[in-house]
Amino acid sequence: MRVRHRYPRRRRVYALGAALLALLALSGCANLPESTAPQALGTINRQPTSDGPPPPLQGRDPDLLLRDFLVASADPANKHLIARQFMTPEASTHWDDTSSTVIVEKPDTLRESRTGDKATYVIRARTVGELSADGAYRAVSDPFEKKIEMTKVDGEWRIDDPPDGVVMDSTAFAKFYRRYVLYFVDPTGTTLVPDLRWIAVPNGQLTQRLLALLNAGTQPALTPVLRNELAAPVAIHGPITKANGDAEDVGIGLGGVHIDFSGAAGLAPHDRELLAAQVVLTLSGAGILGPYQISVDGKPLDERYAANGYTVADVEAFSPATGAQNKIGLHALRGGGLVQVEPNGSITPTPGYFGAVNNLQSVALSPDGQLVAAVAATGRPAPDPAQTLMIGSYGGSAFPVVEGGSISRPSWNSDGTAAWVVVDGERVIRVVNDRATGTVSRQDVDISALTNANSSLRLPITELRVSRTGVRAALVADGKVYVAVIERHPDGTYALTSPLPIGVTLSTRAVSLSWLTPDTIAIAREGNVDPVSTVSIDGSQLVPQTARNLTPPVRLVDGSGDHEYAADARAVLELASAPDVGDAYWRELPNLGANAVPVLPG
């Protein structure tokens, strides 16, 4: 059978499957960001519905009214006007809907007491997500319990003392909210970095809302790291219109967009390019069609695009997806040595040191394929270190850099200047390669923010993968999955900060992970049930991948662009789909054998 790579057909298949799972299981999510339940809430409706939840039904029993209230709370329009109709007039006036937003799954309403016109109920559920005011999502898996007092008003049951903050049902969140990606500038000014948000807004207001969120800046954890060309004093000047000047229904649809900024006249040419890239990639990713006419105080931001406006192709060089493509082909670790896997399936040992040895235990290639970092067995008896990190050139020689009882699979940063490893589960090291001089130096990374009293992360760290934007790192620590921020200090040292738990509902320990896209991670975990899943970097949209043809345990996952691979108990496999049927399945790669693992750049 002829096969082809999984994207984009696989995404359509998984979106449908995730939607069915979510509808059957009442999946979980939150207010602006998404959910962290094993269902993919954000894939149920890719576009928020135009109709809001209904107001209270006449004659509704109090327990059913409470369930309706949790659905109505998912509509934030007019300060949750629909939800306030479920309350007594006094409660509606005093309810603070801004203090917090919590998404719960499968709520139960339990009667504690009830008389003719008074009732007390307890809502019990599982919290699956929390939303911040800017739409950022945080995955949670905690029990939820709230006592609710109810009374009759003109013969109808109403909530008398709602707790401050919004509590919404996860299925309602999936119906009314959609995930959007804001883009900000990486520290080098060469690429954009995704920042996920969840919002519910009518199409005609979407452009304005996204630009307002861009103008407000990144999530707090990313503020020390990323730049924002739309930050003050830059501001939107005048109304946002269609490219033809029509001010009505500016949002998803035909006609393009015209945006005029103030405060941007002093931007340098490169900074103007970055501003345009932030705007175009954010809006185009939300389905808002171009062309995108961008001006500053009524004059074109760039004269080259004055007549026809920007297209996505004009700013594509700044897209993080561009740098995520594998440009050097598939390699594998087989029999302790590095081999290249040709498109026809033939296997060729790589030239030089890394293809000639038989003691390698993990390997990473730099994004351009010129450098190799590998963990090798020392062969020395205990108590001597069991492993050593080797750094060298592709096709050339190598030399040892650091030793330890255990060393994690190496991971290169985006420009190939440094390889990251974890030594003995608790020491993160950057091995810096100076290509001009050929010298290599070691640098300890500060991980105190990962292990302090406020963090849920527990050592040992067994896997660390640097994102291709170089701004985040995905970690497996004590079998759990986290995404941390990579901060560079003024003195040139680095730190991992702001660990965010993702995949919190996984029932078994994670063993491997890989960046699939700039905002999606693949996870392999122990056990026979759903051994491979994907999850968004905010912890939302945890979606099991097909296990068809996999033989657990899955030892490792690796991915790049539109290719994803897994090493299971018997082979190396690639995720593919039958061209006519569209069903995703894992296809075995020939000639590699049971102990091989895939090796991709990064």
GROMACS .gro file of C-alpha atoms in nm, residues 10-401:
model
  392
   10ARG     CA    1  -0.441   1.305   1.035
   11ARG     CA    2  -0.545   1.629   1.202
   12ARG     CA    3  -0.891   1.603   1.050
   13VAL     CA    4  -0.920   1.244   1.164
   14TYR     CA    5  -0.808   1.322   1.518
   15ALA     CA    6  -1.025   1.630   1.541
   16LEU     CA    7  -1.329   1.419   1.461
   17GLY     CA    8  -1.223   1.146   1.701
   18ALA     CA    9  -1.150   1.396   1.975
   19ALA     CA   10  -1.486   1.559   1.922
   20LEU     CA   11  -1.663   1.227   1.963
   21LEU     CA   12  -1.464   1.152   2.277
   22ALA     CA   13  -1.543   1.488   2.420
   23LEU     CA   14  -1.913   1.463   2.347
   24LEU     CA   15  -1.928   1.118   2.500
   25ALA     CA   16  -1.718   1.200   2.804
   26LEU     CA   17  -1.809   1.562   2.879
   27SER     CA   18  -1.454   1.682   2.824
   28GLY     CA   19  -1.294   1.961   3.024
   29CYS     CA   20  -1.163   2.310   2.967
   30ALA     CA   21  -1.165   2.669   3.087
   31ASN     CA   22  -1.257   3.032   3.021
   32LEU     CA   23  -1.014   3.172   2.773
   33PRO     CA   24  -0.763   2.894   2.746
   34GLU     CA   25  -0.854   2.529   2.691
   35SER     CA   26  -0.898   2.208   2.880
   36THR     CA   27  -0.671   1.951   3.024
   37ALA     CA   28  -0.896   1.650   3.030
   38PRO     CA   29  -0.818   1.347   2.817
   39GLN     CA   30  -1.068   1.482   2.566
   40ALA     CA   31  -0.982   1.749   2.311
   41LEU     CA   32  -1.225   2.021   2.399
   42GLY     CA   33  -1.086   2.273   2.160
   43THR     CA   34  -1.147   2.049   1.864
   44ILE     CA   35  -1.521   2.005   1.910
   45ASN     CA   36  -1.610   2.336   1.748
   46ARG     CA   37  -1.328   2.515   1.576
   47GLN     CA   38  -1.544   2.826   1.561
   48PRO     CA   39  -1.738   2.963   1.858
   49THR     CA   40  -2.113   2.939   1.811
   50SER     CA   41  -2.310   3.252   1.742
   51ASP     CA   42  -2.596   3.162   1.974
   52GLY     CA   43  -2.546   3.202   2.344
   53PRO     CA   44  -2.684   2.972   2.614
   54PRO     CA   45  -3.054   3.004   2.695
   55PRO     CA   46  -3.183   3.204   2.994
   56PRO     CA   47  -3.342   3.018   3.287
   57LEU     CA   48  -3.632   2.792   3.193
   58GLN     CA   49  -3.959   2.841   3.374
   59GLY     CA   50  -4.045   2.587   3.643
   60ARG     CA   51  -3.694   2.441   3.646
   61ASP     CA   52  -3.604   2.227   3.946
   62PRO     CA   53  -3.313   2.370   4.148
   63ASP     CA   54  -3.065   2.093   4.070
   64LEU     CA   55  -3.128   2.124   3.696
   65LEU     CA   56  -3.113   2.502   3.722
   66LEU     CA   57  -2.765   2.472   3.873
   67ARG     CA   58  -2.651   2.257   3.581
   68ASP     CA   59  -2.794   2.512   3.338
   69PHE     CA   60  -2.610   2.785   3.528
   70LEU     CA   61  -2.274   2.611   3.477
   71VAL     CA   62  -2.344   2.607   3.105
   72ALA     CA   63  -2.460   2.970   3.095
   73SER     CA   64  -2.142   3.077   3.277
   74ALA     CA   65  -1.939   2.991   2.967
   75ASP     CA   66  -2.080   3.295   2.786
   76PRO     CA   67  -1.877   3.600   2.899
   77ALA     CA   68  -2.081   3.853   2.698
   78ASN     CA   69  -2.190   4.166   2.887
   79LYS     CA   70  -2.023   4.058   3.212
   80HIS     CA   71  -2.189   3.715   3.201
   81LEU     CA   72  -2.534   3.863   3.160
   82ILE     CA   73  -2.702   3.527   3.090
   83ALA     CA   74  -2.546   3.367   3.398
   84ARG     CA   75  -2.663   3.657   3.616
   85GLN     CA   76  -3.022   3.583   3.518
   86PHE     CA   77  -2.996   3.260   3.719
   87MET     CA   78  -2.939   3.465   4.036
   88THR     CA   79  -3.155   3.671   4.267
   89PRO     CA   80  -3.141   4.044   4.183
   90GLU     CA   81  -2.921   4.117   4.484
   91ALA     CA   82  -2.683   3.828   4.411
   92SER     CA   83  -2.656   3.934   4.049
   93THR     CA   84  -2.554   4.283   4.154
   94HIS     CA   85  -2.282   4.169   4.394
   95TRP     CA   86  -2.142   3.871   4.202
   96ASP     CA   87  -1.776   3.925   4.108
   97ASP     CA   88  -1.715   3.740   3.783
   98THR     CA   89  -1.355   3.862   3.751
   99SER     CA   90  -1.183   3.700   4.049
  100SER     CA   91  -1.122   3.359   3.887
  101THR     CA   92  -1.238   3.127   3.613
  102VAL     CA   93  -1.256   2.753   3.670
  103ILE     CA   94  -1.361   2.477   3.429
  104VAL     CA   95  -1.509   2.163   3.580
  105GLU     CA   96  -1.591   1.825   3.434
  106LYS     CA   97  -1.897   1.606   3.499
  107PRO     CA   98  -2.055   1.817   3.775
  108ASP     CA   99  -2.295   1.655   4.020
  109THR     CA  100  -2.556   1.863   4.205
  110LEU     CA  101  -2.630   1.707   4.543
  111ARG     CA  102  -2.918   1.825   4.757
  112GLU     CA  103  -2.824   1.903   5.115
  113SER     CA  104  -3.158   2.049   5.227
  114ARG     CA  105  -3.480   2.184   5.072
  115THR     CA  106  -3.796   2.350   5.196
  116GLY     CA  107  -4.078   2.521   5.010
  117ASP     CA  108  -3.875   2.825   4.908
  118LYS     CA  109  -3.519   2.755   5.027
  119ALA     CA  110  -3.269   2.495   4.912
  120THR     CA  111  -2.903   2.414   4.965
  121TYR     CA  112  -2.710   2.216   4.706
  122VAL     CA  113  -2.347   2.107   4.677
  123ILE     CA  114  -2.175   2.106   4.339
  124ARG     CA  115  -1.909   1.837   4.315
  125ALA     CA  116  -1.693   1.793   4.009
  126ARG     CA  117  -1.335   1.767   3.892
  127THR     CA  118  -1.149   2.084   3.804
  128VAL     CA  119  -0.975   2.040   3.469
  129GLY     CA  120  -0.858   2.392   3.390
  130GLU     CA  121  -0.820   2.749   3.504
  131LEU     CA  122  -0.826   3.063   3.291
  132SER     CA  123  -0.661   3.396   3.351
  133ALA     CA  124  -0.813   3.725   3.246
  134ASP     CA  125  -0.595   3.736   2.932
  135GLY     CA  126  -0.719   3.396   2.812
  136ALA     CA  127  -0.417   3.194   2.922
  137TYR     CA  128  -0.499   2.838   3.023
  138ARG     CA  129  -0.358   2.626   3.302
  139ALA     CA  130  -0.426   2.253   3.322
  140VAL     CA  131  -0.549   2.127   3.659
  141SER     CA  132  -0.674   1.795   3.796
  142ASP     CA  133  -0.826   1.866   4.136
  143PRO     CA  134  -1.156   1.790   4.311
  144PHE     CA  135  -1.407   2.075   4.316
  145GLU     CA  136  -1.681   2.132   4.574
  146LYS     CA  137  -1.899   2.438   4.636
  147LYS     CA  138  -2.211   2.489   4.847
  148ILE     CA  139  -2.487   2.691   4.679
  149GLU     CA  140  -2.784   2.851   4.853
  150MET     CA  141  -3.101   2.893   4.646
  151THR     CA  142  -3.432   3.068   4.699
  152LYS     CA  143  -3.752   3.125   4.509
  153VAL     CA  144  -3.815   3.460   4.341
  154ASP     CA  145  -4.166   3.506   4.202
  155GLY     CA  146  -4.209   3.130   4.211
  156GLU     CA  147  -3.882   3.049   4.029
  157TRP     CA  148  -3.568   2.907   4.185
  158ARG     CA  149  -3.268   3.140   4.177
  159ILE     CA  150  -2.912   3.128   4.316
  160ASP     CA  151  -2.888   3.338   4.630
  161ASP     CA  152  -2.516   3.343   4.714
  162PRO     CA  153  -2.297   3.246   4.417
  163PRO     CA  154  -1.927   3.213   4.498
  164ASP     CA  155  -1.714   3.484   4.341
  165GLY     CA  156  -1.551   3.384   4.018
  166VAL     CA  157  -1.680   3.191   3.719
  167VAL     CA  158  -1.736   2.816   3.729
  168MET     CA  159  -1.830   2.662   3.396
  169ASP     CA  160  -1.896   2.318   3.260
  170SER     CA  161  -1.624   2.183   3.033
  171THR     CA  162  -1.862   2.094   2.750
  172ALA     CA  163  -1.995   2.450   2.749
  173PHE     CA  164  -1.640   2.582   2.738
  174ALA     CA  165  -1.572   2.364   2.434
  175LYS     CA  166  -1.879   2.509   2.265
  176PHE     CA  167  -1.814   2.877   2.323
  177TYR     CA  168  -1.435   2.911   2.330
  178ARG     CA  169  -1.168   2.863   2.069
  179ARG     CA  170  -0.791   2.849   2.097
  180TYR     CA  171  -0.596   3.126   1.925
  181VAL     CA  172  -0.222   3.180   1.889
  182LEU     CA  173  -0.059   3.515   1.952
  183TYR     CA  174   0.292   3.566   1.820
  184PHE     CA  175   0.573   3.753   1.990
  185VAL     CA  176   0.940   3.804   1.901
  186ASP     CA  177   1.217   3.574   2.021
  187PRO     CA  178   1.528   3.722   2.189
  188THR     CA  179   1.729   3.710   1.866
  189GLY     CA  180   1.467   3.898   1.663
  190THR     CA  181   1.471   3.627   1.397
  191THR     CA  182   1.157   3.425   1.465
  192LEU     CA  183   0.819   3.450   1.634
  193VAL     CA  184   0.710   3.245   1.934
  194PRO     CA  185   0.353   3.119   1.996
  195ASP     CA  186   0.157   3.228   2.305
  196LEU     CA  187  -0.176   3.043   2.333
  197ARG     CA  188  -0.501   3.208   2.441
  198TRP     CA  189  -0.866   3.100   2.461
  199ILE     CA  190  -1.137   3.353   2.387
  200ALA     CA  191  -1.507   3.363   2.305
  201VAL     CA  192  -1.594   3.658   2.086
  202PRO     CA  193  -1.819   3.721   1.782
  203ASN     CA  194  -1.646   3.711   1.446
  204GLY     CA  195  -1.691   4.082   1.391
  205GLN     CA  196  -1.496   4.159   1.710
  206LEU     CA  197  -1.222   3.898   1.669
  207THR     CA  198  -0.966   4.118   1.495
  208GLN     CA  199  -0.998   4.390   1.756
  209ARG     CA  200  -0.971   4.141   2.042
  210LEU     CA  201  -0.663   3.966   1.907
  211LEU     CA  202  -0.483   4.294   1.844
  212ALA     CA  203  -0.576   4.414   2.192
  213LEU     CA  204  -0.426   4.098   2.339
  214LEU     CA  205  -0.111   4.148   2.131
  215ASN     CA  206  -0.088   4.506   2.251
  216ALA     CA  207  -0.125   4.390   2.615
  217GLY     CA  208   0.174   4.161   2.576
  218THR     CA  209   0.279   3.809   2.663
  219GLN     CA  210   0.183   3.595   2.955
  220PRO     CA  211   0.385   3.693   3.266
  221ALA     CA  212   0.614   3.390   3.244
  222LEU     CA  213   0.727   3.494   2.895
  223THR     CA  214   0.763   3.867   2.959
  224PRO     CA  215   1.133   3.849   3.059
  225VAL     CA  216   1.213   3.655   2.743
  226LEU     CA  217   1.009   3.780   2.448
  227ARG     CA  218   0.985   4.114   2.269
  228ASN     CA  219   0.665   4.279   2.152
  229GLU     CA  220   0.673   4.533   1.870
  230LEU     CA  221   0.310   4.619   1.945
  231ALA     CA  222   0.383   4.725   2.301
  232ALA     CA  223   0.331   5.085   2.416
  233PRO     CA  224   0.374   5.345   2.281
  234VAL     CA  225   0.243   5.154   1.977
  235ALA     CA  226  -0.139   5.154   1.975
  236ILE     CA  227  -0.424   5.107   1.732
  237HIS     CA  228  -0.519   5.442   1.583
  238GLY     CA  229  -0.878   5.477   1.467
  239PRO     CA  230  -1.117   5.199   1.367
  240ILE     CA  231  -1.006   4.869   1.214
  241THR     CA  232  -1.166   4.839   0.871
  242LYS     CA  233  -1.166   4.606   0.580
  243ALA     CA  234  -0.905   4.673   0.317
  244ASN     CA  235  -1.169   4.846   0.106
  245GLY     CA  236  -1.255   5.080   0.393
  246ASP     CA  237  -1.573   4.903   0.507
  247ALA     CA  238  -1.592   4.916   0.888
  248GLU     CA  239  -1.862   4.652   0.927
  249ASP     CA  240  -1.799   4.293   1.035
  250VAL     CA  241  -1.422   4.312   1.038
  251GLY     CA  242  -1.323   3.954   1.116
  252ILE     CA  243  -1.327   3.620   0.946
  253GLY     CA  244  -1.430   3.658   0.586
  254LEU     CA  245  -1.337   3.824   0.260
  255GLY     CA  246  -1.219   4.178   0.213
  256GLY     CA  247  -0.890   4.184   0.401
  257VAL     CA  248  -0.804   4.410   0.695
  258HIS     CA  249  -0.670   4.762   0.727
  259ILE     CA  250  -0.503   4.859   1.058
  260ASP     CA  251  -0.351   5.195   1.138
  261PHE     CA  252  -0.105   5.221   1.428
  262SER     CA  253   0.021   5.521   1.616
  263GLY     CA  254   0.347   5.537   1.809
  264ALA     CA  255   0.534   5.321   1.558
  265ALA     CA  256   0.691   5.591   1.342
  266GLY     CA  257   1.029   5.550   1.510
  267LEU     CA  258   1.060   5.175   1.454
  268ALA     CA  259   1.366   5.058   1.263
  269PRO     CA  260   1.305   4.875   0.932
  270HIS     CA  261   1.364   4.530   1.084
  271ASP     CA  262   1.134   4.608   1.376
  272ARG     CA  263   0.866   4.712   1.127
  273GLU     CA  264   0.903   4.374   0.961
  274LEU     CA  265   0.858   4.206   1.298
  275LEU     CA  266   0.549   4.414   1.377
  276ALA     CA  267   0.394   4.314   1.046
  277ALA     CA  268   0.482   3.949   1.110
  278GLN     CA  269   0.319   3.955   1.454
  279VAL     CA  270   0.000   4.101   1.311
  280VAL     CA  271  -0.022   3.887   0.996
  281LEU     CA  272   0.062   3.552   1.156
  282THR     CA  273  -0.171   3.612   1.451
  283LEU     CA  274  -0.465   3.716   1.232
  284SER     CA  275  -0.410   3.460   0.956
  285GLY     CA  276  -0.384   3.181   1.212
  286ALA     CA  277  -0.725   3.286   1.344
  287GLY     CA  278  -0.880   3.252   0.999
  288ILE     CA  279  -0.892   3.627   0.935
  289LEU     CA  280  -0.816   3.656   0.566
  290GLY     CA  281  -0.583   3.906   0.402
  291PRO     CA  282  -0.458   4.109   0.243
  292TYR     CA  283  -0.336   4.291   0.553
  293GLN     CA  284  -0.289   4.663   0.497
  294ILE     CA  285  -0.084   4.806   0.783
  295SER     CA  286  -0.013   5.175   0.821
  296VAL     CA  287   0.142   5.410   1.077
  297ASP     CA  288  -0.029   5.743   1.129
  298GLY     CA  289  -0.200   5.700   0.793
  299LYS     CA  290   0.119   5.616   0.600
  300PRO     CA  291   0.218   5.264   0.487
  301LEU     CA  292   0.427   5.070   0.738
  302ASP     CA  293   0.641   4.959   0.443
  303GLU     CA  294   0.612   5.115   0.098
  304ARG     CA  295   0.671   4.778  -0.068
  305TYR     CA  296   0.328   4.665   0.052
  306ALA     CA  297   0.145   4.995   0.017
  307ALA     CA  298  -0.059   4.895  -0.286
  308ASN     CA  299  -0.157   4.536  -0.220
  309GLY     CA  300  -0.095   4.487   0.151
  310TYR     CA  301   0.087   4.201   0.321
  311THR     CA  302   0.028   3.833   0.258
  312VAL     CA  303   0.132   3.541   0.478
  313ALA     CA  304   0.412   3.463   0.232
  314ASP     CA  305   0.562   3.808   0.294
  315VAL     CA  306   0.629   3.727   0.662
  316GLU     CA  307   0.669   3.349   0.642
  317ALA     CA  308   1.040   3.370   0.716
  318PHE     CA  309   0.953   3.472   1.073
  319SER     CA  310   0.709   3.184   1.128
  320PRO     CA  311   0.825   2.930   1.387
  321ALA     CA  312   0.687   2.655   1.164
  322THR     CA  313   0.947   2.743   0.901
  323GLY     CA  314   1.233   2.654   1.133
  324ALA     CA  315   1.066   2.332   1.246
  325GLN     CA  316   1.115   2.149   0.916
  326ASN     CA  317   1.364   1.865   0.899
  327LYS     CA  318   1.609   1.960   0.625
  328ILE     CA  319   1.866   1.684   0.674
  329GLY     CA  320   1.656   1.369   0.658
  330LEU     CA  321   1.589   1.086   0.898
  331HIS     CA  322   1.866   0.917   1.096
  332ALA     CA  323   1.855   0.642   1.354
  333LEU     CA  324   2.058   0.494   1.636
  334ARG     CA  325   2.108   0.125   1.555
  335GLY     CA  326   2.349  -0.117   1.716
  336GLY     CA  327   2.512   0.163   1.910
  337GLY     CA  328   2.602   0.364   1.600
  338LEU     CA  329   2.444   0.645   1.397
  339VAL     CA  330   2.296   0.555   1.060
  340GLN     CA  331   2.118   0.750   0.788
  341VAL     CA  332   1.782   0.623   0.668
  342GLU     CA  333   1.742   0.683   0.296
  343PRO     CA  334   1.397   0.755   0.143
  344ASN     CA  335   1.406   0.412  -0.025
  345GLY     CA  336   1.455   0.243   0.314
  346SER     CA  337   1.824   0.161   0.278
  347ILE     CA  338   2.044   0.209   0.584
  348THR     CA  339   2.390   0.368   0.564
  349PRO     CA  340   2.628   0.421   0.858
  350THR     CA  341   2.723   0.787   0.885
  351PRO     CA  342   3.088   0.868   0.818
  352GLY     CA  343   3.326   0.947   1.098
  353TYR     CA  344   3.322   0.864   1.467
  354PHE     CA  345   2.946   0.845   1.530
  355GLY     CA  346   2.885   0.592   1.253
  356ALA     CA  347   3.183   0.372   1.344
  357VAL     CA  348   3.123   0.307   1.716
  358ASN     CA  349   2.883   0.064   1.881
  359ASN     CA  350   2.838   0.212   2.230
  360LEU     CA  351   2.606   0.509   2.169
  361GLN     CA  352   2.288   0.514   2.379
  362SER     CA  353   2.122   0.833   2.252
  363VAL     CA  354   2.199   1.086   1.979
  364ALA     CA  355   2.093   1.437   1.873
  365LEU     CA  356   2.174   1.621   1.550
  366SER     CA  357   2.202   1.999   1.531
  367PRO     CA  358   1.929   2.162   1.316
  368ASP     CA  359   2.169   2.207   1.024
  369GLY     CA  360   2.307   1.855   1.062
  370GLN     CA  361   2.669   1.966   1.102
  371LEU     CA  362   2.713   1.874   1.469
  372VAL     CA  363   2.630   1.567   1.676
  373ALA     CA  364   2.581   1.520   2.050
  374ALA     CA  365   2.567   1.162   2.173
  375VAL     CA  366   2.558   0.977   2.503
  376ALA     CA  367   2.797   0.682   2.504
  377ALA     CA  368   2.848   0.399   2.751
  378THR     CA  369   3.189   0.426   2.917
  379GLY     CA  370   3.216   0.050   2.968
  380ARG     CA  371   3.385   0.110   3.301
  381PRO     CA  372   3.268  -0.077   3.614
  382ALA     CA  373   3.095   0.095   3.905
  383PRO     CA  374   3.151   0.325   4.082
  384ASP     CA  375   3.300   0.492   3.774
  385PRO     CA  376   3.054   0.701   3.564
  386ALA     CA  377   2.850   0.482   3.333
  387GLN     CA  378   2.792   0.738   3.057
  388THR     CA  379   2.975   1.019   2.882
  389LEU     CA  380   2.855   1.296   2.653
  390MET     CA  381   3.040   1.311   2.323
  391ILE     CA  382   3.036   1.620   2.099
  392GLY     CA  383   3.167   1.624   1.746
  393SER     CA  384   3.107   1.704   1.382
  394TYR     CA  385   2.891   1.500   1.148
  395GLY     CA  386   3.133   1.278   0.961
  396GLY     CA  387   3.427   1.384   1.177
  397SER     CA  388   3.575   1.314   1.518
  398ALA     CA  389   3.434   1.362   1.868
  399PHE     CA  390   3.556   1.417   2.221
  400PRO     CA  391   3.409   1.367   2.570
  401VAL     CA  392   3.257   1.665   2.751
   0.00000   0.00000   0.00000
